[in-house]
Each structure stands twice: as C-alpha cells, then as structure tokens.
Amino acid sequence: VRKSKQEAAETRRRIVTSASSEFRRNGLAGTGLNDLMGAAGLTHGGFYKHFESKEQVVDEALAQGIESMVEAWGKTPSKSSRGIPKGVARGNPLEAAIADYLSPEHCADVADGCPYAALGSELTRAGAAVRDTATRGILKMVDLIAANYPDITPGAARKKALWTISSMIGAVTVARMVNDPAVSATILREARKHLADQ
Amino acid sequence: VRKSKQEAAETRRRIVTSASSEFRRNGLAGTGLNDLMGAAGLTHGGFYKHFESKEQVVDEALAQGIESMVEAWGKTPSKSSRGIPKGVARGNPLEAAIADYLSPEHCADVADGCPYAALGSELTRAGAAVRDTATRGILKMVDLIAANYPDITPGAARKKALWTISSMIGAVTVARMVNDPAVSATILREARKHLADQ
DNA sequence: TGTACATCAGTGAACGCGCGTTCACTGATGTAC
DNA sequence: TGTACATCAGTGAACGCGCGTTCACTGATGTAC
C-alpha cells in the first residue's frame, strides 16, 4: 500500500516524534522497534523503509528531543508548556527557564521532558553518533544559558552555564530516582534556590 | 560438585562484587546473567543457586556499590583510592571527598565509581526494591555530607547536602556523556569550584 | 490525457540470536547412626 | 571413627520469548511514453 511522498515524510516525522517520547519514558534499551512503531500506529515491519538501524532512530529522536527543549527554552516564560511559579517570570528569562526545568511538573513528565535527565546514563554508553548528537545538544543549551550572563566574559559565562546545566540534569535525575516525594521536592527546591542565588 | 558452605558464601560475595562492576560498566539492561556469572568465573547455570532473580542481584550489587562508596567517603582523604589534587586534602574532609568525586580519575573509572552516576537514568525505571535501595543510599550519602556542615541547622545541612550530591551526580554523568575531553574537564572543574565556594 | 510499468510504504511472517529461567546431572560436602 | 545417605554448588543443555533485522507480498503512487 504505497503512500504519497508527503504522507511518507509525515509518517517518518511521526515515528521520530513518538519514538522520542517512548525512549524517554522507557529508556533506549527498554524500547523495542515493536513498541516504537506501535506508538506511531504502525507495524514493525515497515521500520526499515525509513531508517537504517535502531541507532539511527535513537539519534534522530534524541536530536528532536533536544531541539524541542531548545525551542521551549527560547520562548518567553509565559508561553512555556509547564507551569511557572507566580512571581518568578518577572526576573530574567533564564530564571524562568531554570524554574521550569526544576519544576515538579517537569520531574513528573519524563516522556516530554529533557532527554538528558531521562536518558543520562544510557547516553554515556551510546554509539559514537548518538554521543556526538548529545554533545552538540549540551553545547547548544550552554550557549542559550550563557547568553543570559552578560556581565561576565563569554568564557566565564560558558563555564557557568556548564555548571548550571549539569547540576540541573543531576537534580531532576535524582529527584526521579528517589521514591520519597518529599525528598524529590526538596532536591528540586534546593537546586532552584542555589541556581537562582548564583 | 558441591562446595563447602564457606566457599559457597565466598562465591556469592564474589558474584555480587563483580556484578556490581559489570552493571556500572555496561548498564543494568546491558549486563546479562551470562556476562555477570562469567565475570565471576562461573557458568550461568548456577546463578539461581544464589539468587531468586536478576532483580535481586541488581539490588544487592547496587547496595554494595553504595556501601563501598560510603566507606571510601568516611576514610581520611589520604587513604582514598583515587588521586587527590595536592593542597586540597588540607581542608575539611568533605572538600577532599568532593574533589575525589569530581576528579577526572573518578570520571574515567565507571566500573569502580559512584553507582548513581553510572546508572542514574536506569535506576529511575528500576523495580520497587531497587529504587528503595537507591533512595536509602542517597539519604546515607546525604547524612555523611551533612555532618560536615556544623554551622547550620541539621535541616539546612540536609538540604544543602541534597544539592551537593545531586549536582555532583549530574556533573559526572554529563562529563561522561560528552565526547569532548576539554568539555568534560571543564564540567568537573566548574562543579568543584562551585561546591567548594558554597 | 491515457496507458503501461516501475517504485515503494506498509504488512505480517520469518530469521538467528541472546535473554532470563529451568532442569537433569555430577560429585564433593554435610549429616545421621 | 567409619559408613551410608541426603544435600546442594556448579555445569551445560534446553525452555519460551522478544529482540533487531530481513523478506515476499500488496496495491496505491509516481513516471515514461
């Protein structure tokens, strides 16, 4: 049942999008091609009409997850998809983005959240292409954050941004790991406090 | 070929120890019972003479990884297994432990390093028993760290310690993820700087 | 514009493989007398 | 202390299952004339 070029391209995009969520929800190893194609409303057999391997779709899904995070980061705080605590949005955009990242909503929303927090340790063991995508994504985020530190040199801003992003990723990862909601909430709150103060 | 009780107990301990390293090296999903038993010098068939399931050995291996980290943490800095930058050990023991955790040596030594940095995102999807072990381990680390903040209230120390541990885990995870050694080094250096300053 | 044919997105069965788990078997260890 | 028997740590083959990947097939789409 051949589809038109546009339909095929749309299908491909749909696979990448749903795969991106599935990977974040169940992990790279925990998501099979069957799950992945099923989530896109297809059967697994057609997978190789769109991709050369599982690693390729992992790579593209990661890239898309990063891209959508970068886009959300660039938006004005009030347009962010997740709830922003009242009174915070008044500060600079970075503060709002940090509050968004470290919100309980983001913590609860693995499938739509930061790919680094969802897949961190699995990414350290991924193939060269995936790790390259991950690295370029981190540097993209770093540039976005660093642009909000106008009072220090670009080099210092970059360093500070690396600290901001890595500590935020750690906070959300650990907050998701512990099974005590009070501890999770405290971790996120403390991270917000320390990154706002700096 | 029945073994004596002592030999069997030693074998069991050896399985848990080597499994703990294998899990950190290749991930929970990436380590099969075959790899795990092979690393202990055995064949896979005997696994169920010691454990009820893979989850049980994951749980015990995680607990042991945490325990050995807690023990190393409690030791005097000079006795730590990893190199400590000269001049740092003079400060309080926490500073040395932080410098150790955020050292390039720890970053390079996944199999013997912190289980949270090695397995973070996989632990968020683990079974109830494993997540419970992970949670208790984090709280144990937090108590150890908080004991080094004598000038603030216990509650404030605990909160500060949660920030310290979660941001360190994030730093090492991201440092291992990126494929640019200079970026990795900067992440670790920045984390050291910010956690020493606080 | 119509016709004939090649292309190819998607289906569903099948491939070999490694997974977690089970089991019959071996033979040294532990135990009962 | 010696003997007979039960126990069980460890081996290696086997189980069913789901994995990533391949393939024959279908039939609508795209293309050449």
Coordinates of C-alpha atoms (C1' of nucleotides) in Angstrom, one line a residue:
Chain A
V1 CA 0.0 0.0 0.0
R2 CA 2.3 2.7 -1.2
K3 CA 1.8 6.2 0.3
S4 CA 2.5 9.6 -1.3
K5 CA 5.8 11.3 -0.7
Q6 CA 4.2 13.8 1.7
E7 CA 2.4 11.1 3.6
A8 CA 5.6 9.1 3.9
A9 CA 7.5 12.1 5.1
E10 CA 4.8 12.8 7.7
T11 CA 4.9 9.2 8.8
R12 CA 8.6 9.4 9.3
R13 CA 8.3 12.5 11.3
R14 CA 5.6 10.9 13.4
I15 CA 7.8 7.9 14.1
V16 CA 10.7 10.1 15.3
T17 CA 8.4 12.1 17.5
S18 CA 6.7 9.2 19.2
A19 CA 10.0 7.3 19.4
S20 CA 11.5 10.3 21.2
S21 CA 8.8 10.1 23.9
E22 CA 9.0 6.3 24.1
F23 CA 12.7 6.4 24.6
R24 CA 12.4 9.0 27.3
R25 CA 9.6 7.0 29.0
N26 CA 11.1 3.5 28.9
G27 CA 14.8 4.0 28.1
L28 CA 16.8 3.2 25.0
A29 CA 17.2 -0.5 25.8
G30 CA 13.7 -0.7 27.2
T31 CA 12.1 0.5 23.9
G32 CA 11.9 -2.1 21.1
L33 CA 11.2 -1.4 17.5
N34 CA 7.8 -3.0 18.0
D35 CA 6.9 -0.6 20.8
L36 CA 8.3 2.3 18.8
M37 CA 6.4 1.6 15.6
G38 CA 3.2 0.6 17.6
A39 CA 3.4 4.0 19.3
A40 CA 3.3 5.6 15.8
G41 CA 0.3 3.5 14.8
L42 CA 2.3 1.2 12.5
T43 CA 3.6 -2.4 12.4
H44 CA 7.2 -3.1 13.0
G45 CA 8.0 -4.4 9.5
G46 CA 8.0 -1.0 7.9
F47 CA 10.6 0.4 10.1
Y48 CA 13.5 -0.2 7.7
K49 CA 11.7 1.8 4.9
H50 CA 12.5 4.9 7.0
F51 CA 15.6 4.1 9.0
E52 CA 18.8 2.1 8.5
S53 CA 19.0 0.8 12.1
K54 CA 17.7 1.3 15.6
E55 CA 20.7 3.5 16.4
Q56 CA 19.6 5.9 13.6
V57 CA 16.2 6.5 15.1
V58 CA 17.7 6.8 18.6
D59 CA 20.0 9.5 17.2
E60 CA 17.2 11.4 15.4
A61 CA 14.8 11.0 18.4
L62 CA 17.4 12.4 20.7
A63 CA 18.2 15.3 18.3
Q64 CA 14.5 16.1 18.2
G65 CA 14.1 15.9 21.9
I66 CA 16.9 18.3 22.3
E67 CA 15.6 20.6 19.6
S68 CA 12.2 20.9 21.2
M69 CA 13.8 21.7 24.6
V70 CA 15.9 24.4 23.0
E71 CA 12.9 25.9 21.3
A72 CA 10.9 25.9 24.6
W73 CA 13.9 27.5 26.3
G74 CA 13.9 30.3 23.8
K75 CA 10.3 31.1 24.3
T76 CA 9.0 33.7 26.6
P77 CA 8.4 32.2 30.1
S78 CA 4.6 32.8 29.9
K79 CA 4.5 30.6 26.8
S80 CA 6.3 27.7 28.4
S81 CA 4.3 24.5 28.4
R82 CA 4.9 23.8 32.0
G83 CA 3.6 25.8 35.0
I84 CA 5.8 28.6 36.2
P85 CA 5.5 29.6 39.9
K86 CA 3.9 33.0 40.1
G87 CA 6.3 35.9 40.7
V88 CA 9.3 34.1 39.1
A89 CA 8.5 35.1 35.5
R90 CA 9.3 38.7 36.3
G91 CA 13.1 38.0 36.5
N92 CA 15.3 37.4 33.5
P93 CA 14.2 34.7 31.1
L94 CA 16.9 32.3 32.4
E95 CA 15.5 32.3 35.9
A96 CA 12.1 31.3 34.5
A97 CA 13.6 28.6 32.3
I98 CA 15.5 27.2 35.3
A99 CA 12.4 27.3 37.4
D100 CA 10.6 25.5 34.6
Y101 CA 13.3 22.8 34.3
L102 CA 13.4 22.2 38.1
S103 CA 9.6 22.2 38.5
P104 CA 7.7 19.2 39.8
E105 CA 5.8 19.2 36.5
H106 CA 9.0 18.6 34.5
C107 CA 10.0 16.0 37.0
A108 CA 6.7 14.1 36.6
D109 CA 6.7 14.5 32.8
V110 CA 9.6 12.2 31.7
A111 CA 8.2 11.5 28.2
D112 CA 8.0 15.1 27.3
G113 CA 11.0 16.4 29.3
C114 CA 14.7 16.8 29.0
P115 CA 16.3 13.9 27.2
Y116 CA 19.5 14.2 29.2
A117 CA 17.6 13.8 32.5
A118 CA 15.6 10.9 31.1
L119 CA 18.5 9.0 29.4
G120 CA 21.7 10.4 31.0
S121 CA 23.4 7.2 32.0
E122 CA 22.3 5.3 28.9
L123 CA 23.7 8.1 26.7
T124 CA 27.2 7.6 28.2
R125 CA 27.2 4.1 26.7
A126 CA 25.6 5.0 23.3
G127 CA 27.3 4.8 20.0
A128 CA 29.6 7.5 18.5
A129 CA 26.8 9.2 16.5
V130 CA 24.4 9.4 19.4
R131 CA 27.1 10.7 21.8
D132 CA 28.0 13.3 19.2
T133 CA 24.4 14.5 19.0
A134 CA 24.3 14.6 22.8
T135 CA 27.4 16.6 23.0
R136 CA 26.3 19.1 20.4
G137 CA 23.0 19.4 22.2
I138 CA 24.7 20.2 25.5
L139 CA 26.8 22.9 23.9
K140 CA 23.6 24.4 22.3
M141 CA 22.0 24.5 25.7
V142 CA 25.1 26.0 27.1
D143 CA 25.1 28.8 24.6
L144 CA 21.5 29.6 25.3
I145 CA 22.1 29.8 29.0
A146 CA 25.4 31.7 28.7
A147 CA 23.6 34.4 26.7
N148 CA 21.9 35.3 29.9
Y149 CA 25.1 36.1 31.7
P150 CA 26.0 39.5 30.1
D151 CA 28.1 40.8 32.9
I152 CA 30.9 38.2 32.6
T153 CA 33.2 37.3 29.8
P154 CA 31.9 34.8 27.2
G155 CA 34.4 32.2 28.5
A156 CA 33.2 32.6 32.1
A157 CA 29.6 32.5 31.0
R158 CA 30.2 29.3 29.2
K159 CA 31.8 27.7 32.2
K160 CA 29.0 28.9 34.5
A161 CA 26.4 27.6 32.0
L162 CA 28.1 24.1 32.0
W163 CA 27.7 24.1 35.8
T164 CA 24.0 25.2 35.5
I165 CA 23.0 22.5 33.0
S166 CA 24.9 19.6 34.6
S167 CA 23.6 20.3 38.1
M168 CA 20.1 20.7 36.8
I169 CA 20.3 17.4 35.0
G170 CA 21.6 15.8 38.2
A171 CA 18.8 17.3 40.3
V172 CA 16.0 16.0 38.1
T173 CA 17.6 12.6 37.7
V174 CA 18.0 12.1 41.4
A175 CA 14.6 13.6 42.1
R176 CA 13.1 11.0 39.8
M177 CA 15.1 8.2 41.3
V178 CA 14.2 8.5 44.9
N179 CA 10.8 7.1 45.9
D180 CA 10.1 9.7 48.6
P181 CA 8.1 12.6 47.1
A182 CA 9.2 14.9 49.9
V183 CA 12.9 14.2 49.2
S184 CA 12.2 14.8 45.4
A185 CA 10.6 18.1 46.1
T186 CA 13.4 19.2 48.4
I187 CA 16.0 18.3 45.8
L188 CA 14.3 20.4 43.2
R189 CA 13.7 23.3 45.6
E190 CA 17.3 23.4 46.7
A191 CA 18.5 23.3 43.1
R192 CA 16.2 26.2 42.3
K193 CA 17.5 28.2 45.3
H194 CA 21.2 27.6 44.6
L195 CA 21.0 28.3 40.9
A196 CA 18.9 31.5 41.5
D197 CA 21.4 32.8 44.1
Q198 CA 24.5 32.3 42.0
Chain B
V1 CA 30.4 -30.6 42.5
R2 CA 29.1 -29.3 45.8
K3 CA 31.3 -26.7 47.6
S4 CA 31.6 -26.1 51.3
K5 CA 29.4 -23.5 53.0
Q6 CA 32.3 -21.0 53.3
E7 CA 33.3 -21.5 49.6
A8 CA 29.6 -21.0 48.6
A9 CA 29.3 -17.9 50.7
E10 CA 32.5 -16.5 49.2
T11 CA 31.3 -17.3 45.7
R12 CA 28.1 -15.4 46.3
R13 CA 30.0 -12.4 47.6
R14 CA 32.3 -12.6 44.5
I15 CA 29.3 -12.7 42.2
V16 CA 27.8 -9.6 43.8
T17 CA 31.1 -7.8 43.7
S18 CA 31.8 -8.5 40.0
A19 CA 28.2 -7.9 39.1
S20 CA 28.4 -4.5 40.8
S21 CA 31.2 -3.5 38.5
E22 CA 29.6 -5.1 35.4
F23 CA 26.4 -3.2 35.9
R24 CA 28.2 0.1 36.3
R25 CA 30.3 -0.6 33.3
N26 CA 27.6 -1.8 30.9
G27 CA 24.4 -0.8 32.5
L28 CA 21.6 -2.9 34.0
A29 CA 20.0 -3.8 30.7
G30 CA 23.4 -4.2 29.1
T31 CA 24.6 -6.9 31.5
G32 CA 23.2 -10.4 31.1
L33 CA 23.3 -13.2 33.6
N34 CA 25.9 -14.8 31.3
D35 CA 28.2 -11.8 31.5
L36 CA 27.6 -11.4 35.2
M37 CA 28.5 -15.1 36.0
G38 CA 31.3 -15.1 33.5
A39 CA 32.9 -12.1 35.2
A40 CA 32.8 -14.1 38.5
G41 CA 34.5 -17.1 36.8
L42 CA 31.4 -19.2 36.7
T43 CA 28.8 -20.5 34.2
H44 CA 25.4 -19.0 34.1
G45 CA 23.5 -22.1 35.2
G46 CA 24.4 -21.8 38.8
F47 CA 23.0 -18.3 39.2
Y48 CA 19.8 -19.5 40.7
K49 CA 21.6 -21.4 43.5
H50 CA 22.4 -18.0 44.9
F51 CA 19.7 -15.6 43.8
E52 CA 16.0 -15.6 43.1
S53 CA 16.1 -13.3 40.1
K54 CA 18.1 -10.8 38.2
E55 CA 16.4 -8.0 40.1
Q56 CA 17.7 -9.5 43.4
V57 CA 21.4 -9.4 42.2
V58 CA 20.9 -5.9 40.8
D59 CA 19.6 -4.8 44.2
E60 CA 22.4 -6.4 46.1
A61 CA 25.0 -5.1 43.7
L62 CA 23.7 -1.6 43.9
A63 CA 23.7 -1.8 47.7
Q64 CA 27.3 -3.0 47.7
G65 CA 28.3 -0.2 45.3
I66 CA 26.7 2.3 47.6
E67 CA 28.3 0.8 50.7
S68 CA 31.8 0.8 49.3
M69 CA 31.3 4.5 48.2
V70 CA 30.1 5.3 51.7
E71 CA 33.1 3.6 53.2
A72 CA 35.5 5.4 50.9
W73 CA 33.8 8.7 51.8
G74 CA 34.3 8.0 55.5
K75 CA 38.0 7.4 55.1
T76 CA 40.7 10.0 55.6
P77 CA 41.4 11.8 52.3
S78 CA 44.9 10.5 52.0
K79 CA 43.6 6.9 52.0
S80 CA 41.2 7.4 49.2
S81 CA 41.7 5.1 46.3
R82 CA 41.7 8.0 43.7
G83 CA 44.2 10.7 43.4
I84 CA 43.6 13.9 45.3
P85 CA 44.9 17.2 43.9
K86 CA 47.8 18.4 46.2
G87 CA 46.8 21.1 48.6
V88 CA 43.2 20.1 48.8
A89 CA 43.4 17.5 51.5
R90 CA 44.3 20.2 54.0
G91 CA 40.7 21.5 54.1
N92 CA 37.9 19.7 55.8
P93 CA 37.3 16.0 54.8
L94 CA 34.2 16.9 52.8
E95 CA 36.2 19.2 50.4
A96 CA 38.6 16.3 49.8
A97 CA 35.7 13.8 49.2
I98 CA 34.1 16.3 46.7
A99 CA 37.4 16.8 44.9
D100 CA 37.7 13.0 44.8
Y101 CA 34.2 12.5 43.4
L102 CA 34.7 15.2 40.8
S103 CA 38.2 14.1 39.8
P104 CA 39.0 13.0 36.2
E105 CA 40.0 9.7 37.7
H106 CA 36.5 9.0 39.0
C107 CA 35.1 10.2 35.7
A108 CA 37.2 7.6 33.9
D109 CA 36.6 4.8 36.3
V110 CA 32.9 4.0 35.8
A111 CA 33.2 0.4 36.9
D112 CA 34.5 1.3 40.4
G113 CA 32.8 4.6 40.7
C114 CA 29.6 6.0 42.0
P115 CA 26.6 3.8 41.1
Y116 CA 24.3 6.8 40.8
A117 CA 26.5 8.5 38.2
A118 CA 26.9 5.2 36.3
L119 CA 23.2 4.1 36.4
G120 CA 21.2 7.2 37.2
S121 CA 18.6 7.1 34.5
E122 CA 18.2 3.3 34.6
L123 CA 17.6 3.5 38.3
T124 CA 14.6 5.8 37.8
R125 CA 12.9 2.9 35.9
A126 CA 14.0 0.1 38.2
G127 CA 11.7 -2.1 40.4
A128 CA 10.4 -1.0 43.8
A129 CA 13.1 -2.9 45.8
V130 CA 16.0 -1.3 43.7
R131 CA 14.5 2.2 43.9
D132 CA 14.2 1.7 47.7
T133 CA 17.8 0.7 48.0
A134 CA 18.8 3.7 45.8
T135 CA 16.8 6.1 48.0
R136 CA 18.2 4.8 51.2
G137 CA 21.7 5.1 49.7
I138 CA 21.2 8.7 48.8
L139 CA 20.0 9.5 52.3
K140 CA 23.0 7.8 53.7
M141 CA 25.3 9.9 51.5
V142 CA 23.3 13.0 52.5
D143 CA 23.9 12.2 56.2
L144 CA 27.6 11.8 55.6
I145 CA 27.8 15.1 53.8
A146 CA 25.5 17.0 56.1
A147 CA 27.7 16.0 59.1
N148 CA 30.4 18.3 57.6
Y149 CA 28.1 21.4 57.8
P150 CA 28.3 22.0 61.6
D151 CA 27.5 25.7 61.4
I152 CA 24.0 25.4 60.1
T153 CA 20.9 23.5 61.5
P154 CA 20.6 19.8 60.7
G155 CA 17.6 20.5 58.5
A156 CA 19.6 23.1 56.5
A157 CA 22.6 20.8 56.3
R158 CA 20.5 18.0 54.9
K159 CA 19.0 20.3 52.2
K160 CA 22.5 21.6 51.3
A161 CA 23.8 18.0 51.2
L162 CA 21.0 17.0 48.8
W163 CA 22.1 19.8 46.5
T164 CA 25.7 18.8 46.7
I165 CA 25.1 15.1 45.9
S166 CA 22.6 15.7 43.1
S167 CA 24.7 18.3 41.4
M168 CA 27.8 16.1 41.6
I169 CA 26.0 13.1 40.1
G170 CA 24.8 15.4 37.3
A171 CA 28.3 16.7 36.7
V172 CA 29.9 13.3 36.4
T173 CA 27.1 11.9 34.3
V174 CA 27.3 14.8 31.8
A175 CA 31.1 14.8 31.8
R176 CA 31.0 11.1 30.8
M177 CA 28.4 11.7 28.2
V178 CA 30.1 14.4 26.1
N179 CA 32.8 13.2 23.7
D180 CA 35.0 16.3 24.1
P181 CA 37.6 15.8 26.9
A182 CA 38.0 19.5 27.3
V183 CA 34.3 20.0 27.9
S184 CA 34.3 17.1 30.4
A185 CA 37.3 18.6 32.3
T186 CA 35.6 22.0 32.4
I187 CA 32.4 20.5 33.8
L188 CA 34.2 18.7 36.6
R189 CA 36.4 21.8 37.3
E190 CA 33.4 24.1 37.5
A191 CA 31.5 21.7 39.8
R192 CA 34.5 21.6 42.1
K193 CA 34.7 25.4 42.1
H194 CA 31.0 26.0 42.9
L195 CA 30.8 23.3 45.5
A196 CA 33.9 24.5 47.3
D197 CA 32.7 28.1 47.3
Q198 CA 29.3 27.4 48.8
Chain C
dT1 C1' -4.8 12.9 -21.3
dG2 C1' -4.4 8.0 -21.1
dT3 C1' -2.0 3.7 -20.6
dA4 C1' 1.7 0.5 -19.0
dC5 C1' 5.0 -0.2 -15.9
dA6 C1' 8.3 0.7 -12.1
dT7 C1' 8.5 2.2 -7.5
dC8 C1' 8.0 1.7 -2.8
dA9 C1' 5.2 2.5 2.1
dG10 C1' 3.4 -0.6 4.8
dT11 C1' 2.1 -5.6 6.3
dG12 C1' 3.0 -9.8 8.6
dA13 C1' 5.7 -13.9 8.7
dA14 C1' 10.2 -15.5 9.4
dC15 C1' 15.3 -15.3 10.5
dG16 C1' 19.1 -16.1 14.0
dC17 C1' 20.3 -14.7 18.5
dG18 C1' 20.7 -13.8 23.3
dC19 C1' 17.8 -13.1 27.1
dG20 C1' 16.1 -14.8 31.9
dT21 C1' 14.9 -19.0 33.7
dT22 C1' 14.6 -24.2 34.4
dC23 C1' 16.3 -28.7 34.8
dA24 C1' 18.8 -33.3 34.8
dC25 C1' 23.1 -34.5 36.2
dT26 C1' 27.7 -34.6 38.8
dG27 C1' 30.3 -35.4 42.8
dA28 C1' 32.1 -33.3 46.9
dT29 C1' 30.2 -31.8 51.4
dG30 C1' 27.4 -32.4 55.4
dT31 C1' 24.8 -35.4 58.5
dA32 C1' 22.9 -39.4 60.9
dC33 C1' 23.9 -43.5 63.1
Chain D
dT1 C1' 35.8 -43.0 63.8
dG2 C1' 33.7 -45.1 59.9
dT3 C1' 29.9 -45.9 56.8
dA4 C1' 25.6 -44.7 54.2
dC5 C1' 22.9 -41.4 52.5
dA6 C1' 21.0 -36.8 51.8
dT7 C1' 22.2 -32.3 50.4
dC8 C1' 23.4 -28.9 47.2
dA9 C1' 27.1 -25.8 44.4
dG10 C1' 28.1 -25.8 39.9
dT11 C1' 27.7 -27.5 34.9
dG12 C1' 25.8 -27.4 30.4
dA13 C1' 21.7 -28.2 27.6
dA14 C1' 17.2 -26.7 27.0
dC15 C1' 12.9 -23.8 27.5
dG16 C1' 9.9 -19.9 25.6
dC17 C1' 10.3 -15.3 24.4
dG18 C1' 11.3 -10.8 22.4
dC19 C1' 14.8 -8.6 20.2
dG20 C1' 16.8 -6.3 15.7
dT21 C1' 16.6 -7.4 11.1
dT22 C1' 15.1 -9.4 6.5
dC23 C1' 11.9 -10.6 3.1
dA24 C1' 7.9 -11.9 0.0
dC25 C1' 3.9 -9.6 -0.9
dT26 C1' 0.2 -5.9 -1.7
dG27 C1' -1.6 -2.2 -4.0
dA28 C1' -1.6 2.8 -4.4
dT29 C1' 1.8 6.3 -6.2
dG30 C1' 4.9 8.1 -9.5
dT31 C1' 6.8 8.1 -14.2
dA32 C1' 7.7 7.3 -19.1
dC33 C1' 5.7 7.4 -23.4

